[in-house]
DNA sequence: AATGAATGAGCCTTCATTCAT
DNA sequence: GATGAATGAAGGCTCATTCAT
């Protein structure tokens, strides 16, 4: 009789979508659960039916966005075997993703190290992403193309440089398509990493 | 009646000190003005006598710490004229400062890009610090020692790498004295910057 | 399709059972309808299918327990005609019942005069029980064995002493089989009542 | 300049007074903290300034009323040394108090064994009151005037009979001055206790 | 009859801020 | 300057109840 059997999930997603927008534009604490519900076209009770806690919205949002990012990075990526070239491919893809998803990118910038997200959630997210980066680094080290520094330091540096790059392109949106800046941003990164 | 006109500052400073500790350990929003006052051994009213607003505590704290950092960086620093060597001196000094002031360092990490601090305050702070960095960069570019990338990108990158470095040393405190890691952290940075 | 038309009662009874346990252990207000349903292995909707209101669960529970108690008191009881002996028989039976049904006894203790039960329900329950007590009292008065005090006062006193007795045996479960305490509890009661 | 330096306490007391009235008339759970504050002519925040929790209002109320009752019982009481006469004096005094303070009496009736009051608070209150009763019982036992039953049982019975008596006089207010009923209520009690 | 997602009024509590002393 | 009681708006969350399936 009904043609919309899966509609349920819609509401949960609508809540996440509204939360993303509000968290980015007003901040986590300045966003009331009521406003999230309202923006999602849902009752307050519904929100708490799907998420036990306001913090849980944040956690799930954080995790799902990181996951989406990671998935995007890996899928449809042709690895040439040349470390630098592959690194460049990934880097540009990451920048592309950030530019295509301004909201999610701003979310990264604001919450990647905010106290509004529990440390363990952040750690969990890191692991799910960094898999492919670690792999690349290890491969690069074996071929003596990437500097032989401690992995933890390299990873932190990658993350820091990536955030810096997208912050730059966020502050200067018109440069997103500019080849000079884009290649410069990769070069900065790569110079740091290479042996 | 009173012969100690400067004692005043004591309370104001006590409030800032307590705020720093609480903001770092519990977050800005999870810290009530009442708890700050209590930790400072002061009445709530007194707190609002010195700071019109809770946000003002944050702003003054942010500004004063950034200022302190900037002052520390410049004072007693002998510039050799050799860009790389000077950069290294500054970098190590910055790391030293961060390690010596764990609370302030964590404050940096958490609030350097948080929404809890007004954008203009952040901008203002940036300028007060980055002065000497800009200068160094410009000098390096003239001598063609530093890569000829847009300054905004370079600055953002510096900042990002610095935060990554102190995050690494925060997560691994025992490596703060380890020469290998410290020099590695600079090399990563410098490789990125150099022409 | 179904050949078990009586299975229905199962769920209704399961709800009442769970409600009894939860009301006693957590209190009426601290028990959510959701928790009752869950404990009964039933959906929320089902609960409200059987009971229009949360209060109705309480009322039906109260009534059915009181009824069960009254039925137990009267059934299989041999009246000797000797008032004191009969009173003792009933008293001991009441204590036995309370000890055998700790949950229901605690329910009595907590809700016999709670505001969580509508006054008229309580009154209704009283009548259904007190029938046999009133009868006994009247018989005793005729034979001038029971004191000639107003019935309302005597009834209230009976109830009060009974609650006191089971509270004592609840607080001291190991004395439930102790003849000295059991006979003492009856003597206290009987001394009060007798002419 | 001001002539009302102690006014502070007024608000706390006003809150307790309003709470008493509302708890008795509407029940603990049906009474919102907002309604208590409003009835007390105070802001919500003020209520929580004086009582950390709604439950704390209840606890303090319970304790203070029990205390008041105990104080009233002991003060200005001439003990004749004759146990029965002294018991009667106290019993009548207790009934008088209950009749004079209908609200507090109803509070007793409703909350003496409600789940809305923490068990330990109830225990604490018991101890503070029952002191003089225990003393009387012990004296009576020594003189072999009071039956040699376990104290715990006697105490529970006293309490139960007292509650029954005030419940009776609550339900029949016009009998509060009736000598027949009042003396009957004592006789019931005393017959139970005496050897 | 059974289900459980959805609802939204209402509750307890927090907290930045004020102000009389 | 210092105090802390008082304020009241606002927020996160609960929960009895409904209803489409």
Short mmCIF file of N, CA and C in Angstrom, two decimals, chain C residues 70 74 125-138 155:
data_model
loop_
_atom_site.label_atom_id
_atom_site.label_comp_id
_atom_site.label_asym_id
_atom_site.label_seq_id
_atom_site.Cartn_x
_atom_site.Cartn_y
_atom_site.Cartn_z
N UNK C 70 -7.85 -10.04 49.97
CA UNK C 70 -9.15 -10.30 50.61
C UNK C 70 -9.60 -11.73 50.35
N UNK C 74 -10.37 -14.82 53.21
CA UNK C 74 -11.65 -15.45 53.46
C UNK C 74 -11.65 -16.94 53.09
N UNK C 125 -11.26 -0.07 47.25
CA UNK C 125 -10.47 -1.22 47.68
C UNK C 125 -10.72 -1.52 49.16
N UNK C 126 -10.73 -0.46 49.94
CA UNK C 126 -10.99 -0.64 51.37
C UNK C 126 -12.25 -1.44 51.60
N UNK C 127 -13.30 -1.01 50.96
CA UNK C 127 -14.58 -1.68 51.16
C UNK C 127 -14.50 -3.16 50.82
N UNK C 128 -13.85 -3.45 49.71
CA UNK C 128 -13.81 -4.84 49.29
C UNK C 128 -13.07 -5.70 50.31
N UNK C 129 -12.12 -5.11 50.98
CA UNK C 129 -11.39 -5.88 51.97
C UNK C 129 -12.12 -5.93 53.30
N UNK C 130 -12.43 -4.72 53.72
CA UNK C 130 -12.80 -4.60 55.12
C UNK C 130 -14.09 -5.30 55.46
N UNK C 131 -14.80 -5.77 54.45
CA UNK C 131 -16.05 -6.46 54.73
C UNK C 131 -15.93 -7.43 55.88
N UNK C 132 -15.04 -8.35 55.75
CA UNK C 132 -14.96 -9.39 56.78
C UNK C 132 -14.46 -8.85 58.13
N UNK C 133 -13.69 -7.81 58.08
CA UNK C 133 -13.23 -7.22 59.33
C UNK C 133 -14.39 -6.58 60.07
N UNK C 134 -15.17 -5.80 59.32
CA UNK C 134 -16.33 -5.14 59.92
C UNK C 134 -17.23 -6.18 60.57
N UNK C 135 -17.44 -7.26 59.83
CA UNK C 135 -18.29 -8.32 60.34
C UNK C 135 -17.77 -8.84 61.68
N UNK C 136 -16.48 -9.11 61.69
CA UNK C 136 -15.86 -9.64 62.91
C UNK C 136 -16.02 -8.65 64.07
N UNK C 137 -15.77 -7.40 63.77
CA UNK C 137 -15.87 -6.37 64.80
C UNK C 137 -17.28 -6.31 65.36
N UNK C 138 -18.24 -6.31 64.47
CA UNK C 138 -19.62 -6.22 64.94
C UNK C 138 -19.98 -7.41 65.82
N UNK C 155 -11.60 0.50 62.73
CA UNK C 155 -11.11 0.05 61.43
C UNK C 155 -9.77 0.70 61.09
#
